[in-house]
Amino acid sequence: MKKKKSPDTSKKISKFIQFTGLSFQIGITIYLGNWLGTWLDEKYQTDNQLYTNICTLAAIFLAMGSAIVQVIRISKKEE
C-alpha cells in the first residue's frame, strides 16, 4: 500500500503564525486609531467624540484592507 503524502507541518505552523500576527496587527491598528481620536477630542475639546468616531472607523477600514491584502498574498504563496 502506498502512503498518502501528509501536508508539511512546518507550512501549517507558518500559516498559523502569519494569521496570528495578522490578528495582532488588526487589533493594534484599531487601538491606535481610537487612541488618536481620543487625543484629538481632548485637544480640541469636542463634546460628541467626533474625532474618536472618525479615527476609529478609518482605522477599522485600514486594518480590514490590510488584512485582505495579506490573506490574498498568503493564499497566492500556497499555490
PDB file of C-alpha atoms in Angstrom:
ATOM      1  CA  MET A   1       0.000   0.000   0.000  1.00  0.00           C
ATOM      2  CA  LYS A   2       1.116   3.490  -0.754  1.00  0.00           C
ATOM      3  CA  LYS A   3       1.035   6.078   1.965  1.00  0.00           C
ATOM      4  CA  LYS A   4      -0.667   9.348   1.279  1.00  0.00           C
ATOM      5  CA  LYS A   5       1.565  12.363   1.465  1.00  0.00           C
ATOM      6  CA  SER A   6       0.773  14.355   4.546  1.00  0.00           C
ATOM      7  CA  PRO A   7       0.887  18.126   4.318  1.00  0.00           C
ATOM      8  CA  ASP A   8       4.070  19.623   5.613  1.00  0.00           C
ATOM      9  CA  THR A   9       3.525  20.589   9.231  1.00  0.00           C
ATOM     10  CA  SER A  10       6.021  23.427   9.045  1.00  0.00           C
ATOM     11  CA  LYS A  11       3.857  25.113   6.389  1.00  0.00           C
ATOM     12  CA  LYS A  12       0.800  24.740   8.626  1.00  0.00           C
ATOM     13  CA  ILE A  13       2.656  26.254  11.570  1.00  0.00           C
ATOM     14  CA  SER A  14       3.984  29.076   9.411  1.00  0.00           C
ATOM     15  CA  LYS A  15       0.469  29.970   8.228  1.00  0.00           C
ATOM     16  CA  PHE A  16      -0.815  29.800  11.796  1.00  0.00           C
ATOM     17  CA  ILE A  17       1.879  32.251  12.903  1.00  0.00           C
ATOM     18  CA  GLN A  18       1.121  34.569   9.989  1.00  0.00           C
ATOM     19  CA  PHE A  19      -2.592  34.651  10.785  1.00  0.00           C
ATOM     20  CA  THR A  20      -1.902  35.132  14.491  1.00  0.00           C
ATOM     21  CA  GLY A  21       0.358  38.056  13.670  1.00  0.00           C
ATOM     22  CA  LEU A  22      -2.347  39.436  11.404  1.00  0.00           C
ATOM     23  CA  SER A  23      -4.863  39.455  14.247  1.00  0.00           C
ATOM     24  CA  PHE A  24      -2.438  41.365  16.479  1.00  0.00           C
ATOM     25  CA  GLN A  25      -1.824  43.852  13.672  1.00  0.00           C
ATOM     26  CA  ILE A  26      -5.569  44.435  13.254  1.00  0.00           C
ATOM     27  CA  GLY A  27      -6.036  44.943  16.984  1.00  0.00           C
ATOM     28  CA  ILE A  28      -3.116  47.345  17.324  1.00  0.00           C
ATOM     29  CA  THR A  29      -4.237  49.384  14.293  1.00  0.00           C
ATOM     30  CA  ILE A  30      -7.757  49.813  15.668  1.00  0.00           C
ATOM     31  CA  TYR A  31      -6.432  50.622  19.151  1.00  0.00           C
ATOM     32  CA  LEU A  32      -4.080  53.307  17.793  1.00  0.00           C
ATOM     33  CA  GLY A  33      -6.872  54.828  15.692  1.00  0.00           C
ATOM     34  CA  ASN A  34      -9.080  55.022  18.775  1.00  0.00           C
ATOM     35  CA  TRP A  35      -6.250  56.484  20.855  1.00  0.00           C
ATOM     36  CA  LEU A  36      -5.567  59.147  18.214  1.00  0.00           C
ATOM     37  CA  GLY A  37      -9.233  60.101  18.051  1.00  0.00           C
ATOM     38  CA  THR A  38      -9.481  60.350  21.835  1.00  0.00           C
ATOM     39  CA  TRP A  39      -6.373  62.519  21.941  1.00  0.00           C
ATOM     40  CA  LEU A  40      -7.766  64.808  19.235  1.00  0.00           C
ATOM     41  CA  ASP A  41     -11.106  65.083  21.055  1.00  0.00           C
ATOM     42  CA  GLU A  42      -9.312  66.110  24.241  1.00  0.00           C
ATOM     43  CA  LYS A  43      -7.077  68.579  22.432  1.00  0.00           C
ATOM     44  CA  TYR A  44      -9.914  70.304  20.566  1.00  0.00           C
ATOM     45  CA  GLN A  45     -12.479  69.780  23.367  1.00  0.00           C
ATOM     46  CA  THR A  46     -15.294  68.239  21.360  1.00  0.00           C
ATOM     47  CA  ASP A  47     -18.369  67.026  23.215  1.00  0.00           C
ATOM     48  CA  ASN A  48     -19.682  64.451  20.733  1.00  0.00           C
ATOM     49  CA  GLN A  49     -16.447  62.415  20.257  1.00  0.00           C
ATOM     50  CA  LEU A  50     -16.335  63.241  16.570  1.00  0.00           C
ATOM     51  CA  TYR A  51     -12.606  62.609  16.139  1.00  0.00           C
ATOM     52  CA  THR A  52     -12.752  59.347  18.082  1.00  0.00           C
ATOM     53  CA  ASN A  53     -15.511  58.010  15.844  1.00  0.00           C
ATOM     54  CA  ILE A  54     -13.831  59.126  12.618  1.00  0.00           C
ATOM     55  CA  CYS A  55     -10.351  57.873  13.534  1.00  0.00           C
ATOM     56  CA  THR A  56     -11.634  54.542  14.854  1.00  0.00           C
ATOM     57  CA  LEU A  57     -13.737  53.939  11.743  1.00  0.00           C
ATOM     58  CA  ALA A  58     -10.808  54.870   9.484  1.00  0.00           C
ATOM     59  CA  ALA A  59      -8.544  52.509  11.440  1.00  0.00           C
ATOM     60  CA  ILE A  60     -11.072  49.685  11.041  1.00  0.00           C
ATOM     61  CA  PHE A  61     -11.196  50.176   7.268  1.00  0.00           C
ATOM     62  CA  LEU A  62      -7.399  50.408   7.108  1.00  0.00           C
ATOM     63  CA  ALA A  63      -6.981  47.227   9.166  1.00  0.00           C
ATOM     64  CA  MET A  64      -9.546  45.312   7.095  1.00  0.00           C
ATOM     65  CA  GLY A  65      -7.955  46.411   3.825  1.00  0.00           C
ATOM     66  CA  SER A  66      -4.534  45.415   5.069  1.00  0.00           C
ATOM     67  CA  ALA A  67      -5.857  42.053   6.252  1.00  0.00           C
ATOM     68  CA  ILE A  68      -7.477  41.323   2.893  1.00  0.00           C
ATOM     69  CA  VAL A  69      -4.270  42.138   1.029  1.00  0.00           C
ATOM     70  CA  GLN A  70      -2.209  39.931   3.340  1.00  0.00           C
ATOM     71  CA  VAL A  71      -4.627  36.992   3.121  1.00  0.00           C
ATOM     72  CA  ILE A  72      -4.549  37.201  -0.673  1.00  0.00           C
ATOM     73  CA  ARG A  73      -0.754  37.293  -0.558  1.00  0.00           C
ATOM     74  CA  ILE A  74      -0.619  34.244   1.748  1.00  0.00           C
ATOM     75  CA  SER A  75      -3.038  32.276  -0.422  1.00  0.00           C
ATOM     76  CA  LYS A  76      -1.027  33.035  -3.567  1.00  0.00           C
ATOM     77  CA  LYS A  77       2.115  31.690  -1.889  1.00  0.00           C
ATOM     78  CA  GLU A  78       0.247  28.424  -1.289  1.00  0.00           C
ATOM     79  CA  GLU A  79      -0.402  27.822  -4.983  1.00  0.00           C
TER      80      GLU A  79
END
